[in-house]
């Protein structure tokens, strides 16, 4: 391993600090997947985290590291997704002002959900870039602190706390499956687990269409990819051409990246519901999708991380309907 960017000590400190503010989510053995794979398969049920995704861990840890003066001025981000929700919620708990900037294209229900969490929501322009411009302006003109979604040491350390819990719950784990987009989640988890158990394999999972980290590793430097619609919408977006941490951490710590088709992701969402009785979003389904598709060779116990459950319920209903109608009818 090369220089440690975010260390086990950072992650342990984050764990102690965020504990009172986040849920300690359980790990559950999956009988159906264990049978399918021939090795014990466990699911880390982080989709049950408050705000319905793991991002609360990083956001809570990032806020803890702000100075009192920064806390007075507040924080800003341009996310309509799980990071924006988490930051809005974590900031409101601590009485810190949060401004979440979104474009006018964001559906009203998403805007309202984040507003309900106590954030000051600003609708700016017609694209995510316009919303980000407003965040940059708030930083320069009003002194707000931007809290980025993944490429930040406090965010990585916060997400890495999941790795500590995985090792506690499944001490003989050999392979860990982690959804991968900007890489804050997997970088933190890999830093924690490789420090404790260097032989554990850490595998990143992304969708086939628009996997920015995968394309960047291939190129040897951060590159832009065309963003495409996917069931795993939380895995969309780039890693930033000026990426300073997660690109190198993923390159140095992650053993393999596996890409999933949309059909495979849908099958994962369906399996989670029908067999595990869990509602998860597409981004969270990539680990079990890879297991079901036989895309990963396994020798021992595996943990797959369910990262979130912010799926549009109408979309969920359609996926269930399609898969149930394909199933062989059962005699009464
Ligand atoms: C953000 C997110 C991811 C990916 O995390 P990165 O740190 O960007 O790799 C995976 N699943 C869900 C549900 C997310 O919200």
Short mmCIF file of C-alpha atoms and ligand atoms in Angstrom, two decimals:
data_model
loop_
_atom_site.label_atom_id
_atom_site.label_comp_id
_atom_site.label_asym_id
_atom_site.label_seq_id
_atom_site.Cartn_x
_atom_site.Cartn_y
_atom_site.Cartn_z
CA UNK A 1 0.00 0.00 0.00
CA UNK A 2 1.23 3.51 -0.77
CA UNK A 3 0.79 6.58 1.44
CA UNK A 4 -2.35 6.37 3.53
CA UNK A 5 -4.73 9.16 2.50
CA UNK A 6 -7.42 8.45 5.04
CA UNK A 7 -6.21 6.21 7.85
CA UNK A 8 -7.81 3.64 10.11
CA UNK A 9 -7.32 6.13 12.96
CA UNK A 10 -9.34 8.76 11.05
CA UNK A 11 -12.13 6.26 10.48
CA UNK A 12 -12.19 5.10 14.11
CA UNK A 13 -12.36 8.73 15.26
CA UNK A 14 -15.22 9.33 12.83
CA UNK A 15 -17.04 6.27 14.16
CA UNK A 16 -16.84 7.44 17.76
CA UNK A 17 -17.98 10.94 16.79
CA UNK A 18 -20.94 10.08 14.57
CA UNK A 19 -22.27 7.18 16.67
CA UNK A 20 -24.85 9.27 18.58
CA UNK A 21 -26.23 10.71 15.32
CA UNK A 22 -26.45 7.74 12.92
CA UNK A 23 -27.98 4.27 13.09
CA UNK A 24 -25.74 1.27 13.69
CA UNK A 25 -27.26 -0.82 10.89
CA UNK A 26 -27.43 -4.63 11.12
CA UNK A 27 -25.84 -7.32 8.96
CA UNK A 28 -28.15 -10.19 7.99
CA UNK A 29 -27.32 -13.59 6.52
CA UNK A 30 -29.15 -14.30 3.28
CA UNK A 31 -30.22 -17.95 3.02
CA UNK A 32 -31.28 -17.64 -0.60
CA UNK A 33 -28.03 -16.02 -1.77
CA UNK A 34 -25.89 -18.34 0.38
CA UNK A 35 -27.56 -21.29 -1.33
CA UNK A 36 -27.21 -19.68 -4.77
CA UNK A 37 -23.49 -18.92 -4.29
CA UNK A 38 -22.38 -21.92 -2.23
CA UNK A 39 -20.66 -19.65 0.35
CA UNK A 40 -22.15 -17.66 3.25
CA UNK A 41 -23.60 -14.39 1.93
CA UNK A 42 -24.38 -11.54 4.33
CA UNK A 43 -26.18 -8.27 3.62
CA UNK A 44 -25.19 -5.04 5.37
CA UNK A 45 -28.55 -3.28 5.67
CA UNK A 46 -27.30 0.29 5.41
CA UNK A 47 -30.32 1.26 3.27
CA UNK A 48 -32.16 1.43 6.61
CA UNK A 49 -29.92 4.34 7.67
CA UNK A 50 -31.73 7.59 8.60
CA UNK A 51 -32.41 9.60 5.39
CA UNK A 52 -32.47 6.16 3.71
CA UNK A 53 -28.84 6.00 2.60
CA UNK A 54 -25.32 5.79 4.05
CA UNK A 55 -24.49 9.40 3.08
CA UNK A 56 -25.56 10.58 6.53
CA UNK A 57 -22.33 9.12 7.93
CA UNK A 58 -20.02 11.25 5.81
CA UNK A 59 -22.16 14.38 6.08
CA UNK A 60 -22.31 14.09 9.87
CA UNK A 61 -18.55 13.61 10.09
CA UNK A 62 -17.84 16.55 7.76
CA UNK A 63 -19.96 18.90 9.89
CA UNK A 64 -18.21 17.79 13.08
CA UNK A 65 -14.90 19.00 11.64
CA UNK A 66 -16.07 22.55 10.88
CA UNK A 67 -14.85 25.45 12.99
CA UNK A 68 -17.40 27.39 15.05
CA UNK A 69 -17.07 30.29 12.60
CA UNK A 70 -17.82 27.96 9.66
CA UNK A 71 -20.82 26.53 11.50
CA UNK A 72 -22.16 30.05 11.99
CA UNK A 73 -21.96 30.75 8.26
CA UNK A 74 -23.46 27.43 7.15
CA UNK A 75 -22.92 24.83 4.44
CA UNK A 76 -23.95 24.47 0.81
CA UNK A 77 -24.21 21.69 -1.75
CA UNK A 78 -25.75 21.10 -5.16
CA UNK A 79 -27.26 17.65 -4.79
CA UNK A 80 -30.80 16.50 -5.40
CA UNK A 81 -29.96 13.03 -4.26
CA UNK A 82 -28.83 11.20 -1.16
CA UNK A 83 -25.97 13.57 -0.30
CA UNK A 84 -28.24 16.63 -0.36
CA UNK A 85 -30.79 14.86 1.86
CA UNK A 86 -28.12 13.73 4.30
CA UNK A 87 -26.47 17.15 4.53
CA UNK A 88 -29.82 18.90 5.02
CA UNK A 89 -30.75 16.52 7.82
CA UNK A 90 -27.37 16.47 9.58
CA UNK A 91 -27.11 20.27 9.46
CA UNK A 92 -30.62 20.77 10.87
CA UNK A 93 -29.83 18.47 13.83
CA UNK A 94 -26.86 20.63 14.70
CA UNK A 95 -28.59 23.95 14.07
CA UNK A 96 -26.33 24.68 11.09
CA UNK A 97 -27.82 26.48 8.13
CA UNK A 98 -27.75 24.36 4.94
CA UNK A 99 -28.45 25.71 1.47
CA UNK A 100 -29.16 23.03 -1.13
CA UNK A 101 -29.15 24.34 -4.70
CA UNK A 102 -31.13 22.58 -7.41
CA UNK A 103 -32.15 23.26 -10.97
CA UNK A 104 -35.75 23.92 -11.97
CA UNK A 105 -35.81 20.46 -13.57
CA UNK A 106 -35.82 18.69 -10.23
CA UNK A 107 -39.28 17.26 -9.50
CA UNK A 108 -41.32 19.09 -6.84
CA UNK A 109 -41.57 16.08 -4.52
CA UNK A 110 -37.76 15.86 -4.28
CA UNK A 111 -37.54 19.59 -3.57
CA UNK A 112 -40.20 19.30 -0.86
CA UNK A 113 -38.56 16.30 0.79
CA UNK A 114 -35.29 18.18 1.22
CA UNK A 115 -37.11 21.34 2.33
CA UNK A 116 -38.92 19.28 4.99
CA UNK A 117 -35.55 18.22 6.39
CA UNK A 118 -35.00 21.87 7.30
CA UNK A 119 -32.77 23.05 4.45
CA UNK A 120 -32.98 26.34 2.59
CA UNK A 121 -33.65 25.07 -0.94
CA UNK A 122 -32.79 27.35 -3.87
CA UNK A 123 -34.04 26.67 -7.37
CA UNK A 124 -31.44 28.03 -9.79
CA UNK A 125 -31.32 27.74 -13.57
CA UNK A 126 -31.95 24.67 -15.68
CA UNK A 127 -29.08 22.34 -14.98
CA UNK A 128 -26.97 20.85 -12.23
CA UNK A 129 -24.13 23.10 -13.48
CA UNK A 130 -26.25 26.21 -12.86
CA UNK A 131 -27.00 24.95 -9.35
CA UNK A 132 -23.29 24.34 -8.75
CA UNK A 133 -22.49 27.89 -9.95
CA UNK A 134 -24.80 29.19 -7.26
CA UNK A 135 -23.02 27.08 -4.63
CA UNK A 136 -19.68 28.51 -5.79
CA UNK A 137 -21.12 32.02 -5.51
CA UNK A 138 -22.37 31.33 -1.95
CA UNK A 139 -18.90 30.10 -1.01
CA UNK A 140 -17.10 33.13 -2.44
CA UNK A 141 -19.59 35.88 -1.55
CA UNK A 142 -21.19 34.61 1.67
CA UNK A 143 -18.44 32.42 3.10
CA UNK A 144 -20.51 29.25 3.17
CA UNK A 145 -18.61 25.97 3.29
CA UNK A 146 -19.17 23.58 0.40
CA UNK A 147 -19.49 19.98 1.55
CA UNK A 148 -18.69 17.78 -1.47
CA UNK A 149 -20.37 14.38 -1.91
CA UNK A 150 -17.28 12.13 -2.02
CA UNK A 151 -13.85 13.70 -2.68
CA UNK A 152 -13.16 14.93 0.85
CA UNK A 153 -11.24 13.26 3.71
CA UNK A 154 -14.01 13.73 6.31
CA UNK A 155 -16.61 12.30 3.94
CA UNK A 156 -14.42 9.28 3.12
CA UNK A 157 -13.69 8.65 6.81
CA UNK A 158 -17.40 8.88 7.64
CA UNK A 159 -18.41 6.36 4.96
CA UNK A 160 -15.48 4.15 6.05
CA UNK A 161 -17.18 3.54 9.40
CA UNK A 162 -19.31 0.97 7.57
CA UNK A 163 -16.13 -1.06 7.05
CA UNK A 164 -15.50 -1.25 10.80
CA UNK A 165 -19.02 -2.56 11.36
CA UNK A 166 -18.69 -5.17 8.60
CA UNK A 167 -15.53 -6.60 10.15
CA UNK A 168 -17.18 -6.63 13.60
CA UNK A 169 -20.25 -8.45 12.32
CA UNK A 170 -18.56 -10.92 9.96
CA UNK A 171 -14.99 -11.42 11.23
CA UNK A 172 -14.26 -14.19 8.69
CA UNK A 173 -15.38 -12.10 5.69
CA UNK A 174 -13.29 -12.69 2.55
CA UNK A 175 -15.00 -10.51 -0.05
CA UNK A 176 -16.89 -7.22 0.31
CA UNK A 177 -19.12 -5.89 -2.49
CA UNK A 178 -19.54 -2.10 -2.56
CA UNK A 179 -21.53 0.12 -4.97
CA UNK A 180 -19.14 2.55 -6.69
CA UNK A 181 -19.73 6.01 -8.14
CA UNK A 182 -17.48 8.88 -6.99
CA UNK A 183 -15.71 6.42 -4.73
CA UNK A 184 -16.06 8.00 -1.30
CA UNK A 185 -17.94 4.97 -0.01
CA UNK A 186 -15.59 2.30 -1.30
CA UNK A 187 -12.42 4.31 -0.53
CA UNK A 188 -13.43 4.62 3.12
CA UNK A 189 -14.55 1.02 3.46
CA UNK A 190 -11.39 -0.27 1.75
CA UNK A 191 -9.13 1.91 3.93
CA UNK A 192 -10.77 0.51 7.07
CA UNK A 193 -10.93 -3.13 6.06
CA UNK A 194 -7.51 -3.39 4.37
CA UNK A 195 -5.90 -1.91 7.49
CA UNK A 196 -7.61 -4.50 9.70
CA UNK A 197 -7.58 -7.48 7.32
CA UNK A 198 -5.32 -6.92 4.31
CA UNK A 199 -6.39 -10.13 2.57
CA UNK A 200 -10.07 -9.23 2.27
CA UNK A 201 -11.01 -8.53 -1.37
CA UNK A 202 -12.86 -5.26 -1.98
CA UNK A 203 -14.89 -5.24 -5.18
CA UNK A 204 -16.55 -2.14 -6.64
CA UNK A 205 -19.77 -2.40 -8.62
CA UNK A 206 -21.05 0.13 -11.16
CA UNK A 207 -23.56 0.14 -14.01
CA UNK A 208 -22.29 -0.58 -17.54
CA UNK A 209 -23.49 2.76 -18.91
CA UNK A 210 -21.49 5.74 -17.65
CA UNK A 211 -19.18 4.19 -15.02
CA UNK A 212 -16.87 7.18 -14.47
CA UNK A 213 -14.41 5.64 -12.00
CA UNK A 214 -13.99 2.53 -14.14
CA UNK A 215 -13.29 4.63 -17.25
CA UNK A 216 -10.88 6.86 -15.30
CA UNK A 217 -8.86 3.92 -13.97
CA UNK A 218 -8.60 2.55 -17.50
CA UNK A 219 -7.35 5.91 -18.78
CA UNK A 220 -4.95 6.29 -15.86
CA UNK A 221 -6.42 9.67 -14.85
CA UNK A 222 -9.87 11.15 -14.15
CA UNK A 223 -11.99 11.40 -17.32
CA UNK A 224 -15.52 12.54 -18.06
CA UNK A 225 -18.06 10.03 -19.25
CA UNK A 226 -21.42 10.69 -20.81
CA UNK A 227 -24.09 10.41 -18.15
CA UNK A 228 -26.85 7.99 -19.06
CA UNK A 229 -30.16 7.09 -17.47
CA UNK A 230 -29.84 4.04 -15.24
CA UNK A 231 -31.82 2.21 -12.60
CA UNK A 232 -28.77 2.90 -10.46
CA UNK A 233 -29.33 6.67 -10.64
CA UNK A 234 -27.33 7.30 -7.44
CA UNK A 235 -24.25 5.93 -9.24
CA UNK A 236 -24.40 8.49 -12.08
CA UNK A 237 -22.13 11.50 -12.55
CA UNK A 238 -18.39 12.00 -12.87
CA UNK A 239 -15.55 11.76 -10.38
CA UNK A 240 -14.32 15.33 -11.07
CA UNK A 241 -11.39 16.05 -13.38
CA UNK A 242 -9.54 17.56 -10.40
CA UNK A 243 -10.23 14.56 -8.20
CA UNK A 244 -7.72 14.65 -5.37
CA UNK A 245 -8.42 11.58 -3.19
CA UNK A 246 -10.89 8.95 -4.30
CA UNK A 247 -9.29 8.22 -7.69
CA UNK A 248 -5.95 7.32 -6.08
CA UNK A 249 -7.52 5.48 -3.16
CA UNK A 250 -9.69 3.34 -5.40
CA UNK A 251 -6.75 2.65 -7.70
CA UNK A 252 -4.56 1.55 -4.77
CA UNK A 253 -7.05 -0.22 -2.50
CA UNK A 254 -9.81 -1.75 -4.63
CA UNK A 255 -9.13 -5.20 -6.07
CA UNK A 256 -11.61 -5.29 -8.93
CA UNK A 257 -14.49 -3.40 -10.55
CA UNK A 258 -17.46 -5.28 -12.00
CA UNK A 259 -20.06 -3.66 -14.29
CA UNK A 260 -23.75 -4.57 -14.36
CA UNK A 261 -26.41 -4.31 -17.07
CA UNK A 262 -29.77 -2.69 -16.42
CA UNK A 263 -31.49 -6.11 -16.50
CA UNK A 264 -29.06 -7.45 -13.92
CA UNK A 265 -29.70 -4.45 -11.65
CA UNK A 266 -33.48 -4.92 -12.01
CA UNK A 267 -33.05 -8.59 -11.06
CA UNK A 268 -31.15 -7.47 -7.96
CA UNK A 269 -33.93 -5.07 -6.91
CA UNK A 270 -36.46 -7.85 -7.45
CA UNK A 271 -34.47 -10.42 -5.49
CA UNK A 272 -34.06 -8.01 -2.56
CA UNK A 273 -37.82 -7.56 -2.40
CA UNK A 274 -39.07 -11.06 -3.16
CA UNK A 275 -36.47 -13.05 -1.21
CA UNK A 276 -35.03 -10.69 1.40
CA UNK A 277 -38.18 -8.57 1.94
CA UNK A 278 -36.20 -5.36 1.46
CA UNK A 279 -36.94 -2.34 -0.74
CA UNK A 280 -33.68 -1.01 -2.16
CA UNK A 281 -32.75 1.44 -4.91
CA UNK A 282 -30.86 0.40 -8.04
CA UNK A 283 -27.49 1.64 -6.75
CA UNK A 284 -27.86 -0.64 -3.74
CA UNK A 285 -28.76 -3.69 -5.83
CA UNK A 286 -25.50 -3.96 -7.79
CA UNK A 287 -23.77 -6.28 -5.28
CA UNK A 288 -26.45 -8.94 -5.25
CA UNK A 289 -26.97 -8.37 -8.99
CA UNK A 290 -23.35 -9.43 -9.52
CA UNK A 291 -23.81 -12.49 -7.29
CA UNK A 292 -27.01 -13.54 -9.07
CA UNK A 293 -25.34 -13.07 -12.47
CA UNK A 294 -22.37 -15.20 -11.40
CA UNK A 295 -19.95 -12.36 -12.17
CA UNK A 296 -17.83 -12.83 -9.05
CA UNK A 297 -15.70 -15.82 -8.06
CA UNK A 298 -16.09 -16.63 -4.37
CA UNK A 299 -14.09 -18.78 -1.99
CA UNK A 300 -15.51 -17.74 1.37
CA UNK A 301 -17.93 -15.50 3.22
CA UNK A 302 -19.08 -12.42 1.33
CA UNK A 303 -20.78 -9.22 2.48
CA UNK A 304 -22.85 -7.19 0.00
CA UNK A 305 -23.71 -3.64 1.00
CA UNK A 306 -27.24 -2.30 0.53
CA UNK A 307 -26.39 1.41 0.29
CA UNK A 308 -29.79 3.11 0.02
CA UNK A 309 -33.52 2.85 -0.56
CA UNK A 310 -34.50 6.13 -2.17
CA UNK A 311 -36.17 4.52 -5.16
CA UNK A 312 -39.19 6.00 -6.87
CA UNK A 313 -41.93 3.66 -5.64
CA UNK A 314 -43.78 3.72 -8.95
CA UNK A 315 -40.59 2.54 -10.66
CA UNK A 316 -40.21 -0.13 -7.97
CA UNK A 317 -43.77 -1.29 -8.58
CA UNK A 318 -43.14 -1.58 -12.33
CA UNK A 319 -40.01 -3.69 -11.80
CA UNK A 320 -41.85 -5.99 -9.41
CA UNK A 321 -44.81 -6.34 -11.79
CA UNK A 322 -42.54 -7.22 -14.71
CA UNK A 323 -40.61 -9.83 -12.75
CA UNK A 324 -43.63 -11.42 -11.09
CA UNK A 325 -45.37 -11.82 -14.44
CA UNK A 326 -42.27 -13.60 -15.81
CA UNK A 327 -42.26 -16.03 -12.88
CA UNK A 328 -43.70 -19.51 -13.36
CA UNK A 329 -47.20 -19.53 -11.87
CA UNK A 330 -47.48 -21.56 -8.68
CA UNK A 331 -50.22 -24.19 -8.40
CA UNK A 332 -52.71 -23.23 -5.71
C1 LIG B 1 -23.77 8.03 -3.32
C2 LIG B 1 -24.27 6.64 -3.39
C3 LIG B 1 -23.46 5.56 -3.82
C4 LIG B 1 -22.04 5.76 -4.32
O1 LIG B 1 -21.19 6.37 -3.40
P1 LIG B 1 -19.82 7.05 -3.90
O2 LIG B 1 -19.16 7.50 -2.66
O3 LIG B 1 -20.20 8.18 -4.80
O4 LIG B 1 -19.06 6.00 -4.64
C5 LIG B 1 -23.99 4.28 -3.78
N1 LIG B 1 -25.26 4.05 -3.38
C6 LIG B 1 -26.08 5.05 -2.97
C7 LIG B 1 -27.46 4.71 -2.55
C8 LIG B 1 -25.61 6.38 -2.96
O5 LIG B 1 -26.43 7.35 -2.57
#
